[in-house]
mmCIF file of C-alpha atoms and ligand atoms in Angstrom:
data_model
loop_
_atom_site.group_PDB
_atom_site.id
_atom_site.type_symbol
_atom_site.label_atom_id
_atom_site.label_comp_id
_atom_site.label_asym_id
_atom_site.label_seq_id
_atom_site.Cartn_x
_atom_site.Cartn_y
_atom_site.Cartn_z
ATOM 1 C CA MET A 324 -16.113 6.517 -8.858
ATOM 2 C CA ASP A 325 -16.401 9.682 -6.363
ATOM 3 C CA PRO A 326 -12.638 10.745 -6.674
ATOM 4 C CA TYR A 327 -12.813 12.292 -2.799
ATOM 5 C CA THR A 328 -11.301 10.635 -0.046
ATOM 6 C CA ILE A 329 -10.814 11.707 3.452
ATOM 7 C CA PHE A 330 -6.932 11.025 2.551
ATOM 8 C CA ALA A 331 -6.971 13.914 0.257
ATOM 9 C CA ASP A 332 -8.212 16.148 3.315
ATOM 10 C CA ILE A 333 -5.808 14.899 5.246
ATOM 11 C CA VAL A 334 -2.846 15.576 2.571
ATOM 12 C CA ALA A 335 -4.532 19.115 2.712
ATOM 13 C CA GLY A 336 -4.786 19.550 6.060
ATOM 14 C CA ARG A 337 -8.266 19.867 6.030
ATOM 15 C CA ALA A 338 -8.866 16.876 8.080
ATOM 16 C CA PRO A 339 -6.735 15.753 11.421
ATOM 17 C CA SER A 340 -4.260 13.265 11.560
ATOM 18 C CA SER A 341 -1.459 12.249 13.917
ATOM 19 C CA LYS A 342 1.643 12.413 11.633
ATOM 20 C CA VAL A 343 4.870 10.512 11.812
ATOM 21 C CA TYR A 344 6.550 11.399 8.183
ATOM 22 C CA GLU A 345 6.130 14.030 5.517
ATOM 23 C CA ASP A 346 8.130 14.978 2.340
ATOM 24 C CA ASP A 347 7.389 16.313 -1.161
ATOM 25 C CA ASP A 348 5.739 12.979 -2.399
ATOM 26 C CA VAL A 349 4.664 11.158 0.618
ATOM 27 C CA LEU A 350 2.653 11.556 3.924
ATOM 28 C CA ALA A 351 2.566 8.814 6.651
ATOM 29 C CA PHE A 352 0.123 9.209 9.795
ATOM 30 C CA MET A 353 -1.630 6.843 12.434
ATOM 31 C CA ASP A 354 -4.146 4.657 11.421
ATOM 32 C CA ILE A 355 -7.260 5.826 12.921
ATOM 33 C CA ARG A 356 -8.376 2.130 13.642
ATOM 34 C CA PRO A 357 -5.254 0.086 14.060
ATOM 35 C CA MET A 358 -5.004 -3.376 13.469
ATOM 36 C CA THR A 359 -2.577 -3.322 16.201
ATOM 37 C CA PRO A 360 -0.890 -0.394 17.914
ATOM 38 C CA GLY A 361 1.127 1.765 16.091
ATOM 39 C CA HIS A 362 -0.527 0.652 12.906
ATOM 40 C CA LEU A 363 0.828 3.508 10.105
ATOM 41 C CA LEU A 364 -0.614 4.709 6.588
ATOM 42 C CA VAL A 365 2.031 5.413 4.037
ATOM 43 C CA ILE A 366 0.508 7.186 1.162
ATOM 44 C CA PRO A 367 1.138 9.412 -1.951
ATOM 45 C CA LYS A 368 0.501 13.008 -1.871
ATOM 46 C CA VAL A 369 -1.276 12.766 -5.345
ATOM 47 C CA PRO A 370 -4.203 11.216 -5.236
ATOM 48 C CA ALA A 371 -4.271 7.725 -6.931
ATOM 49 C CA ARG A 372 -7.173 5.318 -6.584
ATOM 50 C CA SER A 373 -5.504 2.655 -7.549
ATOM 51 C CA LEU A 374 -1.931 1.113 -8.028
ATOM 52 C CA ALA A 375 -2.835 1.087 -12.088
ATOM 53 C CA GLU A 376 -3.064 5.005 -11.515
ATOM 54 C CA LEU A 377 -0.040 5.467 -9.464
ATOM 55 C CA ASP A 378 3.063 6.905 -10.768
ATOM 56 C CA PRO A 379 5.569 3.740 -10.181
ATOM 57 C CA VAL A 380 8.203 5.903 -9.220
ATOM 58 C CA ILE A 381 6.243 7.230 -6.280
ATOM 59 C CA GLY A 382 5.120 3.294 -5.501
ATOM 60 C CA GLY A 383 9.164 3.133 -4.802
ATOM 61 C CA LYS A 384 8.788 6.155 -2.538
ATOM 62 C CA LEU A 385 5.915 4.557 -0.440
ATOM 63 C CA PHE A 386 8.175 1.415 -0.057
ATOM 64 C CA GLN A 387 11.275 3.464 0.882
ATOM 65 C CA VAL A 388 9.644 5.185 3.355
ATOM 66 C CA ALA A 389 7.367 2.314 4.882
ATOM 67 C CA GLN A 390 11.027 0.737 5.122
ATOM 68 C CA ARG A 391 12.198 3.395 7.059
ATOM 69 C CA LEU A 392 9.195 3.489 9.198
ATOM 70 C CA ALA A 393 9.444 -0.118 9.663
ATOM 71 C CA ALA A 394 13.270 0.677 11.545
ATOM 72 C CA ALA A 395 11.507 3.694 13.460
ATOM 73 C CA LEU A 396 8.581 1.584 14.908
ATOM 74 C CA ARG A 397 11.677 -0.804 15.985
ATOM 75 C CA GLN A 398 13.337 2.079 17.824
ATOM 76 C CA SER A 399 9.954 3.493 19.177
ATOM 77 C CA GLU A 400 8.392 2.848 22.268
ATOM 78 C CA VAL A 401 5.537 0.867 19.999
ATOM 79 C CA ARG A 402 5.941 -2.681 21.008
ATOM 80 C CA CYS A 403 7.264 -4.291 17.498
ATOM 81 C CA ASP A 404 9.117 -7.777 17.450
ATOM 82 C CA GLY A 405 8.284 -7.696 13.509
ATOM 83 C CA VAL A 406 6.480 -5.790 10.939
ATOM 84 C CA ASN A 407 4.198 -6.556 8.210
ATOM 85 C CA LEU A 408 3.764 -4.136 4.915
ATOM 86 C CA PHE A 409 -0.109 -4.645 3.687
ATOM 87 C CA LEU A 410 -1.775 -3.020 0.627
ATOM 88 C CA ALA A 411 -5.228 -3.652 -0.683
ATOM 89 C CA ASP A 412 -5.710 -2.999 -4.478
ATOM 90 C CA GLY A 413 -9.513 -3.114 -5.228
ATOM 91 C CA VAL A 414 -12.660 -3.575 -3.295
ATOM 92 C CA THR A 415 -12.018 -7.689 -3.434
ATOM 93 C CA ALA A 416 -8.566 -7.066 -2.042
ATOM 94 C CA GLY A 417 -10.520 -5.159 1.445
ATOM 95 C CA GLN A 418 -9.822 -1.978 0.217
ATOM 96 C CA GLU A 419 -11.974 0.772 1.952
ATOM 97 C CA VAL A 420 -10.349 4.017 1.122
ATOM 98 C CA PHE A 421 -9.685 4.936 -2.589
ATOM 99 C CA HIS A 422 -6.685 7.033 -2.465
ATOM 100 C CA VAL A 423 -3.546 4.054 -2.418
ATOM 101 C CA HIS A 424 -2.288 3.454 0.725
ATOM 102 C CA LEU A 425 0.829 0.894 2.284
ATOM 103 C CA HIS A 426 -0.125 -0.414 5.683
ATOM 104 C CA VAL A 427 2.701 -0.354 7.958
ATOM 105 C CA ILE A 428 1.583 -2.859 10.991
ATOM 106 C CA PRO A 429 3.895 -3.400 13.743
ATOM 107 C CA ARG A 430 3.819 -7.156 15.275
ATOM 108 C CA THR A 431 4.031 -9.113 18.528
ATOM 109 C CA PRO A 432 3.616 -12.643 19.281
ATOM 110 C CA GLY A 433 -0.114 -13.348 19.306
ATOM 111 C CA ASP A 434 -1.490 -10.175 18.013
ATOM 112 C CA GLY A 435 -4.064 -11.752 16.167
ATOM 113 C CA PHE A 436 -3.170 -10.004 12.830
ATOM 114 C CA GLY A 437 -2.395 -12.719 9.742
ATOM 115 C CA LEU A 438 -2.876 -14.069 6.430
ATOM 116 C CA ARG A 439 -3.313 -17.406 5.236
ATOM 117 C CA HIS A 440 -1.468 -19.711 2.726
ATOM 118 C CA ARG A 441 -3.072 -22.722 1.125
ATOM 119 C CA ALA A 442 -2.696 -25.660 2.665
ATOM 120 C CA THR A 443 -1.458 -27.965 -0.055
ATOM 121 C CA THR A 444 0.521 -26.835 -2.884
ATOM 122 C CA PRO A 445 -0.158 -26.898 -6.315
ATOM 123 C CA PRO A 446 1.131 -29.226 -9.294
ATOM 124 C CA ARG A 447 4.350 -27.800 -10.549
ATOM 125 C CA ALA A 448 2.587 -27.484 -14.396
ATOM 126 C CA ASP A 449 -0.025 -25.083 -12.636
ATOM 127 C CA LEU A 450 2.447 -23.075 -11.368
ATOM 128 C CA ASP A 451 4.804 -23.110 -14.479
ATOM 129 C CA TYR A 452 1.397 -22.316 -16.797
ATOM 130 C CA LEU A 453 0.491 -19.287 -14.760
ATOM 131 C CA ALA A 454 3.873 -18.293 -14.455
ATOM 132 C CA ALA A 455 4.291 -18.113 -17.988
ATOM 133 C CA SER A 456 0.886 -15.975 -18.313
ATOM 134 C CA ILE A 457 2.485 -13.177 -15.855
ATOM 135 C CA ARG A 458 5.941 -13.531 -18.013
ATOM 136 C CA GLY A 459 3.965 -12.313 -20.994
ATOM 137 C CA ALA A 460 1.899 -9.787 -19.281
ATOM 138 C CA VAL A 461 4.967 -8.406 -17.416
ATOM 139 C CA GLY A 462 6.546 -8.186 -21.099
ATOM 140 C CA ARG A 463 3.630 -5.569 -22.169
ATOM 141 C CA THR A 464 3.748 -3.555 -19.205
ATOM 142 C CA ARG A 465 5.863 -0.360 -19.259
ATOM 143 C CA PRO A 466 7.000 0.617 -16.048
ATOM 144 C CA ASP A 467 9.320 3.633 -17.361
ATOM 145 C CA ALA A 468 6.275 5.094 -19.210
ATOM 146 C CA ALA A 469 4.832 8.547 -18.592
ATOM 147 C CA SER A 470 1.061 8.600 -17.767
ATOM 148 C CA GLY A 471 -0.982 7.085 -20.324
ATOM 149 C CA GLN A 472 -4.717 6.751 -21.211
ATOM 150 C CA ASP A 473 -7.128 6.967 -18.347
ATOM 151 C CA GLY A 474 -3.733 7.519 -16.091
ATOM 152 C CA LYS A 475 -2.205 4.311 -16.512
ATOM 153 C CA TRP A 476 1.109 3.884 -16.652
ATOM 154 C CA TRP A 477 1.495 1.185 -18.737
ATOM 155 C CA LEU A 478 -0.572 2.321 -21.443
ATOM 156 C CA THR A 479 1.560 4.853 -23.008
HETATM 157 P P1 LIG B 823 -7.949 -0.402 3.511
HETATM 158 O O1 LIG B 823 -8.985 -1.384 3.880
HETATM 159 O O2 LIG B 823 -8.758 0.648 2.442
HETATM 160 O O3 LIG B 823 -6.756 -0.843 2.907
HETATM 161 O O4 LIG B 823 -7.705 0.726 4.974
HETATM 162 C C1 LIG B 823 -8.303 1.745 4.768
HETATM 163 C C2 LIG B 823 -7.341 2.433 6.046
HETATM 164 O O5 LIG B 823 -7.406 3.599 6.727
HETATM 165 C C3 LIG B 823 -8.364 1.392 7.417
HETATM 166 O O6 LIG B 823 -7.316 0.710 8.407
HETATM 167 C C4 LIG B 823 -8.653 2.593 8.339
HETATM 168 O O7 LIG B 823 -8.717 2.333 9.645
HETATM 169 C C5 LIG B 823 -7.957 3.978 7.895
HETATM 170 N N1 LIG B 823 -9.004 5.180 8.026
HETATM 171 C C6 LIG B 823 -10.180 5.316 7.685
HETATM 172 N N2 LIG B 823 -10.384 6.771 7.709
HETATM 173 C C7 LIG B 823 -9.343 7.138 8.290
HETATM 174 C C8 LIG B 823 -9.257 8.518 8.597
HETATM 175 O O8 LIG B 823 -10.191 9.296 8.926
HETATM 176 N N3 LIG B 823 -7.766 8.548 9.477
HETATM 177 C C9 LIG B 823 -6.903 7.672 9.511
HETATM 178 N N4 LIG B 823 -6.015 8.131 10.000
HETATM 179 N N5 LIG B 823 -7.012 6.398 9.317
HETATM 180 C C10 LIG B 823 -8.455 6.043 8.518
#
């Protein structure tokens, strides 16, 4: 896959952006096609196409910055009665730009943004079966590991 994304240009200052926050590892700026007014994107400065490639320490920093920006939105002139954090990981999840980014979306009543739950609750046995499968997989990951094969930190 082509590693180039417009976000790399934004980090490097080669493309314009309306910045709201910056530190050594993280940059946050206004989304150019906002879902609601004030919609922000929080990105790592180091390129990572997916969560699999993102250093989990940097992932934690993305959340910390998003948490701070959620507070800032509520104190700013942006209309903000609530906030959604959203991250699309993979094409099927709706990812369009392959440089990890956390959406910070200010919410107001009736703004039209939303995710849907299924109408029915699955049987407990189904939930337990999948929980056991995921628990087993969690045990095989290494969130504290240094970057491994293909930049996937859990493979070290
Ligand atoms: P995704 O669908 O990958 O989760 O979200 C990509 C986001 O990046 C979209 O919300 C889109 O509006 C935003 N975006 C795409 N290109 C640019 C750009 O050049 N500048 C800014 N500020 N946002 C962009």
